[in-house]
C-alpha positions as a LaTeX table, in Angstrom:
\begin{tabular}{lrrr}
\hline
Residue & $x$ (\AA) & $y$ (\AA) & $z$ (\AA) \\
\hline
Unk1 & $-70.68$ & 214.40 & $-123.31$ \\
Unk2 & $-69.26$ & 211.64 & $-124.82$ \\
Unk3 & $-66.46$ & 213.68 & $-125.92$ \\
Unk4 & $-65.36$ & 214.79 & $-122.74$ \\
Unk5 & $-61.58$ & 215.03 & $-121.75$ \\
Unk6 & $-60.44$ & 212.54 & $-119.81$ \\
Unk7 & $-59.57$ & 214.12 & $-116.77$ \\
Unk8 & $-55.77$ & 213.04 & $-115.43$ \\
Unk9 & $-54.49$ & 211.39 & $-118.36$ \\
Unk10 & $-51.69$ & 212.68 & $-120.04$ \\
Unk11 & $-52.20$ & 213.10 & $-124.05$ \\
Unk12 & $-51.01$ & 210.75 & $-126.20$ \\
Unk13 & $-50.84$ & 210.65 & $-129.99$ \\
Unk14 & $-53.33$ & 209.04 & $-131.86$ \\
Unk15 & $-53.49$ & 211.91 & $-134.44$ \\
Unk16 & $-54.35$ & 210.46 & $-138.21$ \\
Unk17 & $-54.38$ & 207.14 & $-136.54$ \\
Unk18 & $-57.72$ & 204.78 & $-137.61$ \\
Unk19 & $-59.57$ & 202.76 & $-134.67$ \\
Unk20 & $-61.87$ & 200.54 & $-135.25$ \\
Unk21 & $-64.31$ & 200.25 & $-131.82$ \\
Unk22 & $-67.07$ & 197.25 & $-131.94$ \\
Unk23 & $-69.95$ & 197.76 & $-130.34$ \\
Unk24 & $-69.83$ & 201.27 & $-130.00$ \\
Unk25 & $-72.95$ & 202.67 & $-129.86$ \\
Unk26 & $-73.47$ & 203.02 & $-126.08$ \\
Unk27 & $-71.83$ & 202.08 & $-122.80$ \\
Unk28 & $-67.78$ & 201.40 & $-122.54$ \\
Unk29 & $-67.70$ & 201.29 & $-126.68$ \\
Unk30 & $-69.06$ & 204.65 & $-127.20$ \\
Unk31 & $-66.51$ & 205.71 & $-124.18$ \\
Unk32 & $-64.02$ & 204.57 & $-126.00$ \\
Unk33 & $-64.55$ & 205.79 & $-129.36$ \\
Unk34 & $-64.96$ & 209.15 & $-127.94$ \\
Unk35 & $-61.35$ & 208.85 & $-125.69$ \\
Unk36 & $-59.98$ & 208.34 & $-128.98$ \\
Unk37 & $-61.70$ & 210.74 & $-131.23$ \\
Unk38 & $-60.39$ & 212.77 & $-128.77$ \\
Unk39 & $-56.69$ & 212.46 & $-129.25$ \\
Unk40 & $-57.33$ & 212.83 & $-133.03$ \\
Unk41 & $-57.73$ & 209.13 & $-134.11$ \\
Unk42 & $-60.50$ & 208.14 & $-136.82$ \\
Unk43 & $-62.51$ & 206.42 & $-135.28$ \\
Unk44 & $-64.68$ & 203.52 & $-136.84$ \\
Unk45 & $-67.93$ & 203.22 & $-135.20$ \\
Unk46 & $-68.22$ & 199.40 & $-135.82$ \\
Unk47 & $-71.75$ & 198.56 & $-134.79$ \\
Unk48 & $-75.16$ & 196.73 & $-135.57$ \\
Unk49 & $-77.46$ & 199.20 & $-133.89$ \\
Unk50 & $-77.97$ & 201.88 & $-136.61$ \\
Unk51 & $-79.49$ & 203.89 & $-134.78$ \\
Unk52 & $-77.00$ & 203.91 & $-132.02$ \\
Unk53 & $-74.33$ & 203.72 & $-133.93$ \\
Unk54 & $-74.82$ & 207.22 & $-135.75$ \\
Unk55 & $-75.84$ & 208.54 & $-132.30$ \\
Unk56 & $-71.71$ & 208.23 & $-131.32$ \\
Unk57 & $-70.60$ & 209.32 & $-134.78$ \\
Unk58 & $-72.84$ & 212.51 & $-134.34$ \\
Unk59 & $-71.65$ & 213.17 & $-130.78$ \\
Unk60 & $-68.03$ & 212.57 & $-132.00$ \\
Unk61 & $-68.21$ & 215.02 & $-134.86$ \\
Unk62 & $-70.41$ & 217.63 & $-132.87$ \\
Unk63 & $-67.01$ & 218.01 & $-130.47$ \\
Unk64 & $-64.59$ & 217.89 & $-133.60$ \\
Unk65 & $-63.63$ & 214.37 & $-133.54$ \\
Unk66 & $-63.64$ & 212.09 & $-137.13$ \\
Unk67 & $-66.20$ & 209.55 & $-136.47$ \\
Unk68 & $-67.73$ & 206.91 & $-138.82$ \\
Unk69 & $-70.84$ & 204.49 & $-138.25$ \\
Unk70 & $-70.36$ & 201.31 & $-140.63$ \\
Unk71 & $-72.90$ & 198.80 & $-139.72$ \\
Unk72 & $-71.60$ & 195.02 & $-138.22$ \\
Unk73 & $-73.13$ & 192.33 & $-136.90$ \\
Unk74 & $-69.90$ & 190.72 & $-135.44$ \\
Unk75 & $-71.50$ & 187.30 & $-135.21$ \\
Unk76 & $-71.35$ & 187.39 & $-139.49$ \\
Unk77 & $-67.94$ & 186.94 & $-140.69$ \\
Unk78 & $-69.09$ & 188.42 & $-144.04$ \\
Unk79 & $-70.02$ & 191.82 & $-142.49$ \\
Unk80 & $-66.95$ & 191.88 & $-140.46$ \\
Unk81 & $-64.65$ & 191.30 & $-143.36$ \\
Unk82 & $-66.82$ & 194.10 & $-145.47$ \\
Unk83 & $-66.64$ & 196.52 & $-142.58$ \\
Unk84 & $-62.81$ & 196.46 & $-142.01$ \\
Unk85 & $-62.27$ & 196.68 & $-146.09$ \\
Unk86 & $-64.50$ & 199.73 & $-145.67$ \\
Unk87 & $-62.67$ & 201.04 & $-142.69$ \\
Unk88 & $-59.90$ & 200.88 & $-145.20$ \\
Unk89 & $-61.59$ & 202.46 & $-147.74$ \\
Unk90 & $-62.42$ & 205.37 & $-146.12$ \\
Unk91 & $-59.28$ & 205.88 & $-143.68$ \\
Unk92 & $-56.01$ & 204.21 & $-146.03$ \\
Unk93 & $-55.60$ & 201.54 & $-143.04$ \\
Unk94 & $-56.20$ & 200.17 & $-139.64$ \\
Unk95 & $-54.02$ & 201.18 & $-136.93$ \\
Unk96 & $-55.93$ & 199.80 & $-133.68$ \\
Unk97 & $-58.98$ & 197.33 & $-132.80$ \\
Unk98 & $-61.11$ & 197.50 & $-129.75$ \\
Unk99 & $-63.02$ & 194.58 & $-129.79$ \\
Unk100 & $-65.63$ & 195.24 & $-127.44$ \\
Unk101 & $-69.33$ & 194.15 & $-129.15$ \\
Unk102 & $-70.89$ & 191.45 & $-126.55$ \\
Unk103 & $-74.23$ & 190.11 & $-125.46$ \\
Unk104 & $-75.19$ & 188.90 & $-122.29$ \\
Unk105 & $-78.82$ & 187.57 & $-123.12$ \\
Unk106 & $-78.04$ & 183.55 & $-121.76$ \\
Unk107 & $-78.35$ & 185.80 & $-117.75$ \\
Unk108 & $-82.11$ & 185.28 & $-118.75$ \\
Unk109 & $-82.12$ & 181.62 & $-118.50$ \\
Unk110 & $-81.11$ & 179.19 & $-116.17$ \\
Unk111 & $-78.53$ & 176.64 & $-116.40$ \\
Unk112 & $-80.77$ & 174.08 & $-117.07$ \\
Unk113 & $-83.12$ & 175.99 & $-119.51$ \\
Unk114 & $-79.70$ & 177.69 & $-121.41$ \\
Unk115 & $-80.46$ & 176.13 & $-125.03$ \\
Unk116 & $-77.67$ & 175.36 & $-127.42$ \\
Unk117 & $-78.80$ & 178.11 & $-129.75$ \\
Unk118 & $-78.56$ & 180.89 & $-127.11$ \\
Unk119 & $-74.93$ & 179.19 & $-125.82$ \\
Unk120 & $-74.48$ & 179.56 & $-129.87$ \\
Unk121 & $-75.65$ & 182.88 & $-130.08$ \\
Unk122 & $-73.10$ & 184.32 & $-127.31$ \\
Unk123 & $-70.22$ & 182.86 & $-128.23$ \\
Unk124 & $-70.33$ & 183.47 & $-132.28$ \\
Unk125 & $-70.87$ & 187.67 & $-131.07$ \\
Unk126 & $-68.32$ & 187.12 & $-128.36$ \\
Unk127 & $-65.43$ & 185.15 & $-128.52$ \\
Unk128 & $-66.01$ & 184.36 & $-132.41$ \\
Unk129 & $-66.52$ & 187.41 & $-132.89$ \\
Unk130 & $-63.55$ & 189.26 & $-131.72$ \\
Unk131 & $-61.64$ & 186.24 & $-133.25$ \\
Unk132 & $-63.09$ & 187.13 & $-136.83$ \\
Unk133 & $-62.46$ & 191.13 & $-136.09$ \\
Unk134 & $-58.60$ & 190.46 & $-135.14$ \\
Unk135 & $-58.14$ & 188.24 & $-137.95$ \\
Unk136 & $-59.14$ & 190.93 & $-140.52$ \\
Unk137 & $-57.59$ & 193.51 & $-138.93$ \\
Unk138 & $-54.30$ & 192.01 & $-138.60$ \\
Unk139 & $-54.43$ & 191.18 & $-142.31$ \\
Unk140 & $-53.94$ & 195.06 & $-142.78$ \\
Unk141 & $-51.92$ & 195.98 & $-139.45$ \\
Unk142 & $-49.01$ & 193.95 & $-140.41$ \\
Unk143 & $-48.63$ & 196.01 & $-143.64$ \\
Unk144 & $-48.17$ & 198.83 & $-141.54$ \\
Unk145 & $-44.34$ & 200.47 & $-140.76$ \\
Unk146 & $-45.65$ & 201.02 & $-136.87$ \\
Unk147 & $-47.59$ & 197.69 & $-136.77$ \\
Unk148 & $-50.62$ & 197.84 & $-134.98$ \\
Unk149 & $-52.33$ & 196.94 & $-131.73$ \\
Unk150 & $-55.82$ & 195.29 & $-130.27$ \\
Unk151 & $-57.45$ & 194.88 & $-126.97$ \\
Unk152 & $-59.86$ & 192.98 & $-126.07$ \\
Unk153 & $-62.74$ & 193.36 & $-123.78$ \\
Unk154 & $-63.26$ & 190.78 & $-121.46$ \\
Unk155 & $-64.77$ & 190.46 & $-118.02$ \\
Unk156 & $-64.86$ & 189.64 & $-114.09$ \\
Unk157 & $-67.09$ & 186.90 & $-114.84$ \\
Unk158 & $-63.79$ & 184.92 & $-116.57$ \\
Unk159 & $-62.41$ & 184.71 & $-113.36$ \\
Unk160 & $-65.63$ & 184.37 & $-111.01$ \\
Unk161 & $-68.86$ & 184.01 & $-111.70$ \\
Unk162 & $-72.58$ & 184.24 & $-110.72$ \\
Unk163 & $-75.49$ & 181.22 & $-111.09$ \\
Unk164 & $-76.78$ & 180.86 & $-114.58$ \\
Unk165 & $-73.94$ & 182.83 & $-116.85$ \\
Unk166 & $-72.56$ & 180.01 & $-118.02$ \\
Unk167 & $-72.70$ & 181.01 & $-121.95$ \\
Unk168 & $-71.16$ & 184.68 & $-121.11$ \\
Unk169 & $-68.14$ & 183.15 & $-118.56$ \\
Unk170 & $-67.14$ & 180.87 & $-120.96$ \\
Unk171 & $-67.23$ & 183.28 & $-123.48$ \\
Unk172 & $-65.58$ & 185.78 & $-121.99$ \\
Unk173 & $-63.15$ & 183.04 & $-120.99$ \\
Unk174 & $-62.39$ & 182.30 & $-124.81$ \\
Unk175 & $-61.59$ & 186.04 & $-125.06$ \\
Unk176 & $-58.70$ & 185.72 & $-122.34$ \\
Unk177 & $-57.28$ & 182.74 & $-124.08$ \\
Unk178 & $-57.71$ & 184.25 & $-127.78$ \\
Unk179 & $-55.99$ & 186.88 & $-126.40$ \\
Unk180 & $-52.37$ & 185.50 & $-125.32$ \\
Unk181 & $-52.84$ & 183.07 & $-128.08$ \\
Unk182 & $-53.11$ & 185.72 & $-130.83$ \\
Unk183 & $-50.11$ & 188.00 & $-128.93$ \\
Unk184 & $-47.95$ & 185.55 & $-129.35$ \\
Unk185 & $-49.10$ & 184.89 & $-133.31$ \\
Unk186 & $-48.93$ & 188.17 & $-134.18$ \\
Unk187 & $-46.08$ & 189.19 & $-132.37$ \\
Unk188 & $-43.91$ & 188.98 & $-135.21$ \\
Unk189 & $-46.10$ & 190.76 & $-137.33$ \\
Unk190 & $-45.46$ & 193.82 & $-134.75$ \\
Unk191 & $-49.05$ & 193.73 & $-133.77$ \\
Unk192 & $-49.64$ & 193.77 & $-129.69$ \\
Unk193 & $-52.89$ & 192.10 & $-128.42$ \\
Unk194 & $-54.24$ & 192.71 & $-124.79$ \\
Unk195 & $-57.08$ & 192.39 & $-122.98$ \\
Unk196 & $-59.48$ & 194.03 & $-120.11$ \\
Unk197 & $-61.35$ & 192.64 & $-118.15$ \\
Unk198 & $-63.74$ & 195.47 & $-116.51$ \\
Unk199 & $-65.59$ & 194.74 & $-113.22$ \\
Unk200 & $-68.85$ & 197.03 & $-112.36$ \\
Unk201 & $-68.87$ & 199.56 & $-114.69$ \\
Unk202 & $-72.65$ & 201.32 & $-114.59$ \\
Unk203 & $-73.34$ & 202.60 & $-118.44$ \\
Unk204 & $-76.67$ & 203.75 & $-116.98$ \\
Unk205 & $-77.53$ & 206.31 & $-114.40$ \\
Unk206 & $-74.22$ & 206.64 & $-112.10$ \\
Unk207 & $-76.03$ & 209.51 & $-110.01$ \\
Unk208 & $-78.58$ & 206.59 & $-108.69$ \\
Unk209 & $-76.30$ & 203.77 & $-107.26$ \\
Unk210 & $-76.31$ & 203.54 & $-103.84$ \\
Unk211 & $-73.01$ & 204.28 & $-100.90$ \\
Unk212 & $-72.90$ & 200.52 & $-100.50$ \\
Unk213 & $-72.64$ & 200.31 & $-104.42$ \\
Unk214 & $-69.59$ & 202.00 & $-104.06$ \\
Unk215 & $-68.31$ & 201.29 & $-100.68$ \\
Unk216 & $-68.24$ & 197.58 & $-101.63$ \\
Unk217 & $-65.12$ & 198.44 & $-103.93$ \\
Unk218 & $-61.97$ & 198.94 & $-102.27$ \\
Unk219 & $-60.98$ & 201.68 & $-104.86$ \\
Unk220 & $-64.55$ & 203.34 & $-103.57$ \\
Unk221 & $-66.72$ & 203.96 & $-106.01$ \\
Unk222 & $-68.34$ & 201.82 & $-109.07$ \\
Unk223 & $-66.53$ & 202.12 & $-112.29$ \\
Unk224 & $-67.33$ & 204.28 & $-115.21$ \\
Unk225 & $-66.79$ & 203.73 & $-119.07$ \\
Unk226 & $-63.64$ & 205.84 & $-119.09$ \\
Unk227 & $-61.92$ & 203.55 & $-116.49$ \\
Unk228 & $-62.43$ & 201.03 & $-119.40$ \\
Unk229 & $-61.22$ & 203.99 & $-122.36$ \\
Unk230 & $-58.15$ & 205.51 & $-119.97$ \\
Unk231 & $-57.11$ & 201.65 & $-120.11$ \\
Unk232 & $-57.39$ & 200.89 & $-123.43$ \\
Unk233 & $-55.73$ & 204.42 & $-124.70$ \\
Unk234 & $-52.28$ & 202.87 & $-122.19$ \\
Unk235 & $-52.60$ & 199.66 & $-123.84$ \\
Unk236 & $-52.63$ & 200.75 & $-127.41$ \\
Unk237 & $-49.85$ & 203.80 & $-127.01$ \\
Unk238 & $-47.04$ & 203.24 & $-128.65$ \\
Unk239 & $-44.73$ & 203.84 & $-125.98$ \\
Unk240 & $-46.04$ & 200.51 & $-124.16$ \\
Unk241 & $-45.39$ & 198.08 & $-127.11$ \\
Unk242 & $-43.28$ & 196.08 & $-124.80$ \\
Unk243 & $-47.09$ & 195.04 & $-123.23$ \\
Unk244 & $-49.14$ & 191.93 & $-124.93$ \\
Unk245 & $-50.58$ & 188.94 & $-123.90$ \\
Unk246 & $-51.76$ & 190.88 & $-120.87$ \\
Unk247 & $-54.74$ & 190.57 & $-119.03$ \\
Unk248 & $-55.55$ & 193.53 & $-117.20$ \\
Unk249 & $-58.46$ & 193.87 & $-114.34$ \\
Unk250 & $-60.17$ & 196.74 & $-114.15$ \\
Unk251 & $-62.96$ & 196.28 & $-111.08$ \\
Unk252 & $-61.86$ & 198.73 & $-108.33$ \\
Unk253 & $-60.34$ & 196.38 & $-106.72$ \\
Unk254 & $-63.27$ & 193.80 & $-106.21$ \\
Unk255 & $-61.69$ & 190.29 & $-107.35$ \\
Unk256 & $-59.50$ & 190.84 & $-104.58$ \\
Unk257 & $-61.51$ & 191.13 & $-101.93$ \\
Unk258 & $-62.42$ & 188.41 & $-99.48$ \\
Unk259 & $-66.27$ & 188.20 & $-98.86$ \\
Unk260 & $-67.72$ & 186.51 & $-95.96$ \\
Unk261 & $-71.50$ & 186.19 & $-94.84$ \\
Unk262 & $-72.31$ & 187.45 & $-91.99$ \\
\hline
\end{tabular}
């Protein structure tokens, strides 16, 4: 399943092409991987749940895609710097980064229970994260003839927000700024860097959300994690290298619609 065509989208080549995907051992990173398996990438399964992890890579290669698990803990700048020499190792380069790893564990607490080691704990996998990832990537991509390219996944909840998500906002929030901040950085280098910010997108079981689930989009339904993959294949082709530094909503529609109570 996780190999599944993308229905609509118009191949594109990623043949021989290496992309690294963090946190891709379920949800919108395991999506992804598999959109880009797909068009004949190699595809890095950059991930800290073993387990999980393998689980894509074995999908992947059961539909004849080139899939490899290395183990990261993006919140370690050791491991992330080990797994991109080993992406190398195994593939000759890097070609494209998905930065996508993320927790959301500071929803559990309120505002005024958030301690500084969770607020710690969601920004070094989130925003430092994806920081350390593009920096060691880039290293590599700008020794490449074609350059290369990264997106970042970000989120609704950097433009609006629910009570008690302070820690993931912000973080998310750091992404969006990274982002335009590294575009224009590694511009020269030929490097692109976007980002995505995805709105509902159920990873769980889309056959039990409800009509008003979906009706509350204007697009009409609740996302899926190959919204998220569809966008990130357009952002990395590269036909659209005249794109970086942008920030990209994916949500159906939802941050711009007016809500009243009724």
């Amino acid at each position: 399943m996780l190999c599944k065509k993308l229905k609509g989208w118009v191949a594109m080549t990623y043949s021989k092409k290496t992309v690294i995907v963090t946190g891709a051992g379920r949800g919108i990173g395991s999506a992804v991987a598999a959109a880009y398996a797909q068009e004949g990438a190699n595809v890095v399964i950059a991930e800290i749940d073993e387990i999980a992890g393998q689980k894509t890579a074995a999908s992947i290669s059961e539909n004849g895609g080139i899939a490899e698990f290395i183990r990261c803990d993006v919140s370690r700048e050791a491991d992330i710097a080990q797994m991109v020499q080993e992406s190398v190792r195994r593939f000759g380069t890097v070609d494209i980064l998905i930065n996508n790893a993320g927790i959301a564990n500071a929803h559990q607490a309120s505002f005024y229970e958030l301690s500084a080691e969770m607020w710690d704990k969601v920004m070094n996998t989130n925003a430092r994260g994806a920081f350390l990832a593009t920096r060691e990537a880039a290293k590599v991509m700008r020794g490449n003839a074609a350059g290369g390219a990264v997106v970042n996944i970000s989120s609704t909840r950097a433009l609006m927000s629910e009570p008690d998500t302070e820690a993931y906002a912000a973080s998310k929030g750091a992404i969006s700024a990274l982002t335009h901040a590294t575009a224009v950085t590694l511009g020269p280098d030929g490097i692109t860097v976007n980002c995505i910010y995805p709105g509902w997108i159920e990873t769980g079981d889309y056959s039990g959300l409800r009509e008003i689930d979906h009706l509350q989009h204007p697009a009409g339904r609740v996302g899926k994690p190959e919204d998220i993959a569809r966008a990130c294949l357009y952002l990395t082709s590269p036909e659209n290298r005249f794109v970086t530094g942008a920030q990209l909503v994916v949500d159906g529609g939802m941050t711009r619609k007016m809500i009243y109570a009724e």
